[in-house]
Coordinates of C-alpha atoms in Angstrom, one line a residue:
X269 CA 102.8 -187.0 120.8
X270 CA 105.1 -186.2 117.8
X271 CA 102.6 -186.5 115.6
X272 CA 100.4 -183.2 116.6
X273 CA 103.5 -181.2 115.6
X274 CA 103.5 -182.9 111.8
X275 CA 99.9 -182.0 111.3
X276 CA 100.5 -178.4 112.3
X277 CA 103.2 -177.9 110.1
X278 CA 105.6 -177.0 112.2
X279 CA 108.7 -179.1 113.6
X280 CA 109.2 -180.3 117.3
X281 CA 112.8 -178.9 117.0
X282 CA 111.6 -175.8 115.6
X283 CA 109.2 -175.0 118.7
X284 CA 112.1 -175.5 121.5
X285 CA 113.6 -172.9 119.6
X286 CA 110.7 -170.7 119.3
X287 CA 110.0 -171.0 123.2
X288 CA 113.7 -170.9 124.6
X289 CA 112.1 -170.8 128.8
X290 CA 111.1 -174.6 127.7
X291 CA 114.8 -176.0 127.3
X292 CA 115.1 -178.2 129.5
X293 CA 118.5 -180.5 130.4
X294 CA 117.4 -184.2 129.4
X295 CA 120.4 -186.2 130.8
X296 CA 123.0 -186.4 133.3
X297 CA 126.4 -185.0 131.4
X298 CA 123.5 -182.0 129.9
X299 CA 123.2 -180.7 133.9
X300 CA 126.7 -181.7 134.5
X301 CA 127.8 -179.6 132.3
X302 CA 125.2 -176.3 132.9
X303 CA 126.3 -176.7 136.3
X304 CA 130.1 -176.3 135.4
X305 CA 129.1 -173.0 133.1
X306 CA 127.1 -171.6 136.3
X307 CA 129.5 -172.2 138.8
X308 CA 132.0 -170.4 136.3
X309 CA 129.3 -167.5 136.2
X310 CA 129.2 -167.3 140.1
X311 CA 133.2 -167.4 140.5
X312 CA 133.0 -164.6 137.9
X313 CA 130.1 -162.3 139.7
X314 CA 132.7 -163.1 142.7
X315 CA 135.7 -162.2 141.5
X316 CA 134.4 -158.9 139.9
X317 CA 132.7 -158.7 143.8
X318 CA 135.5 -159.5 145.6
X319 CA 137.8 -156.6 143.9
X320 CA 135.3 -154.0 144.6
X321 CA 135.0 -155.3 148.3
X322 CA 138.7 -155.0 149.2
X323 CA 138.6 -151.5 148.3
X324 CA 136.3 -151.2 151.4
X325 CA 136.9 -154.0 153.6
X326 CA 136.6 -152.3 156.9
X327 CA 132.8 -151.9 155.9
X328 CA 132.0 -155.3 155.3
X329 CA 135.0 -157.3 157.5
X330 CA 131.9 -157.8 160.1
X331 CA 129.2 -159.3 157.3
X332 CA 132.2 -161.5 156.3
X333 CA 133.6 -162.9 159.1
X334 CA 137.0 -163.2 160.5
X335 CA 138.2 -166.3 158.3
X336 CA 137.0 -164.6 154.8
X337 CA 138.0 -161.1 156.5
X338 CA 141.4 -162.6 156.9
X339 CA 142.0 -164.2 153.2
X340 CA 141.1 -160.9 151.7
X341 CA 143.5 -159.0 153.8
X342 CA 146.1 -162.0 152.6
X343 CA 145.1 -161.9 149.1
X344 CA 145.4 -158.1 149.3
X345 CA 149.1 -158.2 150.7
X346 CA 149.7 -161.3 147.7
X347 CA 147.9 -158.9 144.7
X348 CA 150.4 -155.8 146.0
X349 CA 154.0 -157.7 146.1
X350 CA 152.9 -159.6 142.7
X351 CA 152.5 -156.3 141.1
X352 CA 155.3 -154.5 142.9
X353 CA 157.6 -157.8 141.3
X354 CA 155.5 -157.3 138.2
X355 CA 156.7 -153.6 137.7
X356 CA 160.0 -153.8 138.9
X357 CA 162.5 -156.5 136.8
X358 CA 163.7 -159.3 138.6
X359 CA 163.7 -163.2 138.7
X360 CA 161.0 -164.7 136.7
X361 CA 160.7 -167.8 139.1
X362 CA 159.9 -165.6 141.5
X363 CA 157.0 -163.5 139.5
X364 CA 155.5 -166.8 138.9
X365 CA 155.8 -168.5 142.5
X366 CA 154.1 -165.3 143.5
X367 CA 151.7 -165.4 140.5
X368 CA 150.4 -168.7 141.5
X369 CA 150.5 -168.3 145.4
X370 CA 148.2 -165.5 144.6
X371 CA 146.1 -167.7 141.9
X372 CA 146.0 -170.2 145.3
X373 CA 144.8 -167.4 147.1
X374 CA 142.0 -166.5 144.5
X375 CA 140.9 -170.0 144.3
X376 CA 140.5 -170.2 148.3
X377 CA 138.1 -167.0 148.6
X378 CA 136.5 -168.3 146.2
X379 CA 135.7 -171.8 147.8
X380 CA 134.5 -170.1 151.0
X381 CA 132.3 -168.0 149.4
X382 CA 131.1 -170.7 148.0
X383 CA 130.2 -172.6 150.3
X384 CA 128.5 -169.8 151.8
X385 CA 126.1 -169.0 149.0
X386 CA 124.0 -166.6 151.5
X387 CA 127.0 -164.0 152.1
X388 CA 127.2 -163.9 148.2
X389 CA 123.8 -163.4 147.1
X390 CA 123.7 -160.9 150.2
X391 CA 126.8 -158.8 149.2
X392 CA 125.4 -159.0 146.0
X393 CA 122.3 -156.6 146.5
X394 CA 124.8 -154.7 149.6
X395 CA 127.8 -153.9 147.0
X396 CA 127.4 -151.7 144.1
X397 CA 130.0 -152.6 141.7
X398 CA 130.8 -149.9 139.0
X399 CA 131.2 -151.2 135.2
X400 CA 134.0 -152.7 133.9
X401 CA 135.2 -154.8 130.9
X402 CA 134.7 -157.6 132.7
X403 CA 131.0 -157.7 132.5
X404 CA 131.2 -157.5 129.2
X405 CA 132.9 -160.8 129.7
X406 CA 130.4 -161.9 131.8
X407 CA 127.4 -161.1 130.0
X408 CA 129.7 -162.9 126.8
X409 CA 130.2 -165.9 128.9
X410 CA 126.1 -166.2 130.1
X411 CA 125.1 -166.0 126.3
X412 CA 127.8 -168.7 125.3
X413 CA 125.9 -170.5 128.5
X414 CA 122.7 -169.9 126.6
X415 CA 124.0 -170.8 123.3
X416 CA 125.6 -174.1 124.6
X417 CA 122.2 -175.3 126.8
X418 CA 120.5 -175.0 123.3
X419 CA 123.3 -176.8 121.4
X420 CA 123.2 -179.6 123.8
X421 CA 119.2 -179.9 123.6
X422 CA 119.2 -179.5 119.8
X423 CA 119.5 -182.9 118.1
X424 CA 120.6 -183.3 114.6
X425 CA 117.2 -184.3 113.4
X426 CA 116.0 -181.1 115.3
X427 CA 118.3 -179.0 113.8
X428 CA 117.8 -180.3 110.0
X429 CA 113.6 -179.4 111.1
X430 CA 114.6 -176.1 112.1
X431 CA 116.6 -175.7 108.6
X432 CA 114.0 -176.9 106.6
X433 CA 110.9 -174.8 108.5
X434 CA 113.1 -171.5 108.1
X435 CA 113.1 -172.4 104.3
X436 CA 109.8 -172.7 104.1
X437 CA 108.5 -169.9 105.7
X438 CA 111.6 -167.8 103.3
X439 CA 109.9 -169.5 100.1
X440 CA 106.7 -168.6 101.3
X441 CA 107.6 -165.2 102.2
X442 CA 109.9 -164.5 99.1
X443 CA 106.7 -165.9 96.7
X444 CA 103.7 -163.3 98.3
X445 CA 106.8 -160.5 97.8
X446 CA 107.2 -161.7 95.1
X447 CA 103.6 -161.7 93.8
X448 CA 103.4 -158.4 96.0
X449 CA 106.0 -156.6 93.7
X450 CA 104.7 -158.2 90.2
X451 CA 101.8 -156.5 91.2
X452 CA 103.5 -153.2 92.5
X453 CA 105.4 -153.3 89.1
X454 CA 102.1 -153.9 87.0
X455 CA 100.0 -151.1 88.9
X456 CA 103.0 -148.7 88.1
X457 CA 103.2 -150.1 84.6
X458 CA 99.5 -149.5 84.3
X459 CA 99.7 -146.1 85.9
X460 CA 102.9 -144.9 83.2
X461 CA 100.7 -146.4 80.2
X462 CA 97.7 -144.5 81.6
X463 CA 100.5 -141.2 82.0
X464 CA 101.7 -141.3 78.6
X465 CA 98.1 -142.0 77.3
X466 CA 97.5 -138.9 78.6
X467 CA 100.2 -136.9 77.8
X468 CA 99.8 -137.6 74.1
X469 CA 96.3 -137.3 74.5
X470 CA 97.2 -133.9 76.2
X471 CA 100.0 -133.2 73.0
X472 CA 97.2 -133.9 70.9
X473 CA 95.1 -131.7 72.6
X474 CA 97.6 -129.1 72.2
X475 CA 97.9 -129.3 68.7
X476 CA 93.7 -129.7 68.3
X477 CA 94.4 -125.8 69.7
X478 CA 96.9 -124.4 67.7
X479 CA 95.3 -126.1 64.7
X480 CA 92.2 -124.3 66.0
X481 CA 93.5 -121.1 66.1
X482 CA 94.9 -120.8 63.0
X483 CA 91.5 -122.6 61.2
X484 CA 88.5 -120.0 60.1
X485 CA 86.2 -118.9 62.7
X486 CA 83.2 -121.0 60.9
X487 CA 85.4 -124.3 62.4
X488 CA 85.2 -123.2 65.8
X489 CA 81.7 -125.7 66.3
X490 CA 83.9 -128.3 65.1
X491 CA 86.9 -127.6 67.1
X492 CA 84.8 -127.3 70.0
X493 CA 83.0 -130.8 69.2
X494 CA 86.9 -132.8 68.5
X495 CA 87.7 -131.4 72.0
X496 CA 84.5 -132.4 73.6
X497 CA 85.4 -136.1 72.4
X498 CA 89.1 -136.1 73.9
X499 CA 88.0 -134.6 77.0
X500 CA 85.6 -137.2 77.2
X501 CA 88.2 -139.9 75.9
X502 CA 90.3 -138.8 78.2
X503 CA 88.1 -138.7 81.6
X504 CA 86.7 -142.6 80.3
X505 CA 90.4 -143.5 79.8
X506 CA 91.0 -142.2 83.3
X507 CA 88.0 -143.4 85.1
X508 CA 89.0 -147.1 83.6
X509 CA 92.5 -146.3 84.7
X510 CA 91.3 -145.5 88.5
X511 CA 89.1 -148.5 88.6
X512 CA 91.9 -150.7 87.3
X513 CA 94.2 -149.5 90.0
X514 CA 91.5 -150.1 92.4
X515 CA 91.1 -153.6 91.6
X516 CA 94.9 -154.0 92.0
X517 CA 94.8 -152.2 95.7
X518 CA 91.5 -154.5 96.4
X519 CA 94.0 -157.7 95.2
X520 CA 97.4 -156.1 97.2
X521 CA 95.1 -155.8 100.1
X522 CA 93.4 -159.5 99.9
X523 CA 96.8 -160.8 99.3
X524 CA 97.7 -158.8 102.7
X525 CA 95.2 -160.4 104.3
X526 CA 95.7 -163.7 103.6
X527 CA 99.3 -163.4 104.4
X528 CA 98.3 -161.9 108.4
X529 CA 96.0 -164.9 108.6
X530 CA 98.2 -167.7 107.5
X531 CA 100.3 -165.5 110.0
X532 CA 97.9 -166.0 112.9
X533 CA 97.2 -169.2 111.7
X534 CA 100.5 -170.6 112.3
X535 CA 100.9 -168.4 115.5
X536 CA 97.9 -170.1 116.9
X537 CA 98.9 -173.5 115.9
X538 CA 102.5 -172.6 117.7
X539 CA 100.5 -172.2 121.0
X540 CA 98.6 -175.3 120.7
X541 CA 102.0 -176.7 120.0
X542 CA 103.5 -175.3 122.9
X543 CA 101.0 -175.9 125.2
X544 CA 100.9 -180.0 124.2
X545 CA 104.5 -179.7 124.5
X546 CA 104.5 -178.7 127.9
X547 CA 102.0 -181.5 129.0
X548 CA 104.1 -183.9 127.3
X549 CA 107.5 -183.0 129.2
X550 CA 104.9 -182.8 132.6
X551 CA 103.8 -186.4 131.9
X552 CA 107.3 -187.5 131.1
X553 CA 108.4 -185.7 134.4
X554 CA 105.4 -187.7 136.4
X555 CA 106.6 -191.2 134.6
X556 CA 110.3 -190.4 135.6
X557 CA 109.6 -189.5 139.2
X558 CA 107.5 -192.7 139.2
X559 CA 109.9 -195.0 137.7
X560 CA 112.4 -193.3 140.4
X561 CA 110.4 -193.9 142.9
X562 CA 109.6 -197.5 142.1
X563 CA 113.5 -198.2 141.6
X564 CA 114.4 -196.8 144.9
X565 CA 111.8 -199.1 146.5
X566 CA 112.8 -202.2 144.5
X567 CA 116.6 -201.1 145.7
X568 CA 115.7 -201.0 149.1
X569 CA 114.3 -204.4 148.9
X570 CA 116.9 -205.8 146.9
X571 CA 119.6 -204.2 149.9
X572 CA 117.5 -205.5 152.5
X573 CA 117.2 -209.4 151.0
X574 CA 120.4 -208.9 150.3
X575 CA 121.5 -208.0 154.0
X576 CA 119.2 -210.9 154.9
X577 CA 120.7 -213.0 152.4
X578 CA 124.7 -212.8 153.3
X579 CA 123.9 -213.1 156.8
X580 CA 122.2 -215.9 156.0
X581 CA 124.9 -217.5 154.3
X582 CA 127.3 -216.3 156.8
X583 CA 125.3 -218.5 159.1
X584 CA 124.8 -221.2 156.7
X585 CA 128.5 -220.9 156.4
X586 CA 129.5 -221.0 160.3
X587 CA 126.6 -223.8 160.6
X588 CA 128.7 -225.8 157.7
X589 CA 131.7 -225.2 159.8
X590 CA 130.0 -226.5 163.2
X591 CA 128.5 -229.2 161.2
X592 CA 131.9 -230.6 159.6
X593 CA 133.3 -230.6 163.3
X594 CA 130.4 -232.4 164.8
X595 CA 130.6 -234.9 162.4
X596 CA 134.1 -235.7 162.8
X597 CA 133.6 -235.9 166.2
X598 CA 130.6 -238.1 165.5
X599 CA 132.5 -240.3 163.5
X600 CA 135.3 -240.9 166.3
X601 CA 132.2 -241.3 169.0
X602 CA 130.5 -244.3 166.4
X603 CA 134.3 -245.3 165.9
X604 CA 135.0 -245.5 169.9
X605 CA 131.3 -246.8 169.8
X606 CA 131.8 -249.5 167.9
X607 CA 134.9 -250.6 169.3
X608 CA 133.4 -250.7 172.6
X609 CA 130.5 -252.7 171.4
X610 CA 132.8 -255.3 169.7
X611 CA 134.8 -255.0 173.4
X612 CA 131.4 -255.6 175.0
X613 CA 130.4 -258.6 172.8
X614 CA 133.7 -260.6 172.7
X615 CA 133.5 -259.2 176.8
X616 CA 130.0 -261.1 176.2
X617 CA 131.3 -264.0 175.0
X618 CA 133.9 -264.8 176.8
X619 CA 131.4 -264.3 179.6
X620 CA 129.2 -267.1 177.8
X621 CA 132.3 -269.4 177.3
X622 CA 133.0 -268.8 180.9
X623 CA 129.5 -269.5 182.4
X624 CA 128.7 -272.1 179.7
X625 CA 132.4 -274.0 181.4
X626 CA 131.7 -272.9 184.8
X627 CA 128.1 -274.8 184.5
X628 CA 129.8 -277.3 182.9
X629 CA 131.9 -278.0 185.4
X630 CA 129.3 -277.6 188.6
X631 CA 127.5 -279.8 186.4
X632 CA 130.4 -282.4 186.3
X633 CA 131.2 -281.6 189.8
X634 CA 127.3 -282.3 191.2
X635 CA 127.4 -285.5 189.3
X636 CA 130.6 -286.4 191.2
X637 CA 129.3 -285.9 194.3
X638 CA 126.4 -287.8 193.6
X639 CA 128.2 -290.7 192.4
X640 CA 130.4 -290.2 195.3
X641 CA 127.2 -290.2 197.7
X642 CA 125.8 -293.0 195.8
X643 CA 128.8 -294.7 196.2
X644 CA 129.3 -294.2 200.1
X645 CA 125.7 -295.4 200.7
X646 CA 126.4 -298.4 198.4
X647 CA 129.2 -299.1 200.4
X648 CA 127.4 -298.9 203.7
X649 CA 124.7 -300.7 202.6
X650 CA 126.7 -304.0 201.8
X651 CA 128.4 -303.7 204.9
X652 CA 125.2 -304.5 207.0
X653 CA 124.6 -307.2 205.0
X654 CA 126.8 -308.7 205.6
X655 CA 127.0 -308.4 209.1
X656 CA 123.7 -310.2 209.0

């Protein structure tokens, strides 16, 4: 895109200048800053506004309202003591505590008009405010505006292009008047040389005649033949005069010419500047509202898995919290788990040692009785035998 302008000859700093309706602010602090200067504008359109209105507030108390109605009346009664203090001497605390209760006061209207930008541009076209210094101001203040939006958009770069065109089209101007006036200077040159030619031609002439009159009648052929010859001198010398000077006009016109069409040439070349310019800043325009867009989308994702994201870990954390506890009181359960499985076993054991002895003993105890049995019946039996 920058390279179009090189090839035409003229800079891209150089066309911002020569189409001012295409400044455009580039950056953040560029706007910041034309919206400080316009604001400062509208407080001055309001102020000069607000003066002419309190000379006829009765007329406009109902477009204003009661609260605005009110501050005027206020401000009216502050503007009238500060300059009955003002003309009367007295103490100069008190001049400025009134000077800056009334600068309060100022600064007030001026918010709620403000923030009613309706009511302004409506009392605007309603009031007719007579001229005063103060738009002088004004109109000072909108071309420093002006003045400061195209400082801010000029770069330095830009600025050295816009140099260095201006002093080219001066060199190029300065040589065809230049060449212009050689020529002017060598036409009149031509034209004196001619002049003179013909005054002493003319001189000559003159003398040719009193030479004549005073010579014999019989030299009156010859007389008559010398003047035929500088007449005729004289009308060749002024017919190759006239078509010298023609040829000059002919070159002072082609010289004209070619100056209005390396004129229109540049002009042209301008508007094909001007018009790639403007599709430039519109595709720039498109890509930034894209890569806005696109942002703000990736944001709104990046905030959303983001509130997804610390809930989660809000979780994760309570979880972590739950989880520590549980396993503490998991611990103590295996602890009281294990105890009471070690109280079970040795229970378990003692049960065995207690069984194993108490079968032990039935054992022991069966085997008694059947020895005692045995031994009764062994007893019984010898006894009948020995009753036999």
């Amino acid at each position: 895109g920058m390279a179009t302008p090189r090839k035409a000859g003229i800079p891209l700093g150089v066309m911002k200048l020569l189409d001012p309706g295409q400044l455009k602010p580039d950056c953040m602090e560029t706007e910041r800053i034309l919206t400080v200067l316009d604001e400062t504008i509208v407080k001055l359109e309001l102020t000069r506004l607000i003066l002419q209105i309190m000379g006829s507030l009765d007329r406009y108390a109902r477009m204003l309202g009661p609260e605005i109605t009110s501050s005027l009346l206020e401000h009216q009664k502050l503007l009238a003591e500060t300059q009955h203090l003002l003309a009367s001497p007295g103490d100069e605390e008190s001049k400025r505590a009134v000077e800056q209760r009334l600068k309060c006061s100022m600064r007030n209207i001026l918010r709620l008009f403000m923030a009613n930008p309706l009511l302004y541009h409506g009392l605007k076209y309603e009031v007719r405010v007579r001229e005063s210094p103060a738009d002088v101001f004004i109109k000072a203040f909108m071309e420093f505006r002006d003045l400061t939006l195209e400082k801010l958009l000029t770069s330095p770069d830009e600025e050295k292009e816009k140099i260095q065109f201006m002093e080219d089209i001066s060199c190029r101007v300065e040589k065809n008047t230049e060449t212009i006036s050689a020529l002017r200077e060598e036409l009149a040159a031509i034209i004196q040389t001619r002049d003179e030619e013909v005054n002493r031609k003319d001189k000559t002439i003159e003398k040719l005649k009193t030479t004549i009159e005073n010579l014999a009648q019989d030299c009156e052929t010859e007389i008559q033949q010398i003047m035929n010859e500088g007449e005729k001198q004289r009308k060749e010398d002024e017919e190759a005069s006239q078509e010298k000077c023609a040829r000059l006009e002919q070159d002072i016109q082609r010289l004209e010419v070619r100056f209005n069409a390396l004129v229109q040439e540049h002009r042209a070349s301008e508007l094909v500047l001007r018009k790639e310019k403007c599709k430039a800043e519109g595709e720039i325009l498109k890509w930034v509202q894209k890569y806005d867009t696109d942002m703000a989308e990736k944001q709104a994702t990046y905030e959303e898995v983001q509130a997804v994201f610390t809930e989660e870990k809000e979780q994760l954390s309570l979880l972590l919290e739950k989880h520590a506890l549980l396993l503490q009181e998991y611990t103590l359960i295996e602890e009281e788990r294990r105890i009471l499985k070690e109280k079970e076993e040795e229970a378990a054991q003692e049960e065995a040692r207690r069984n194993a002895a108490a079968t032990c003993i039935q054992a022991v105890w069966k085997g008694y009785l059947v020895r005692s049995i045995y031994k009764s019946i062994l007893k019984k039996g010898k006894g009948k035998g020995k009753g036999k």
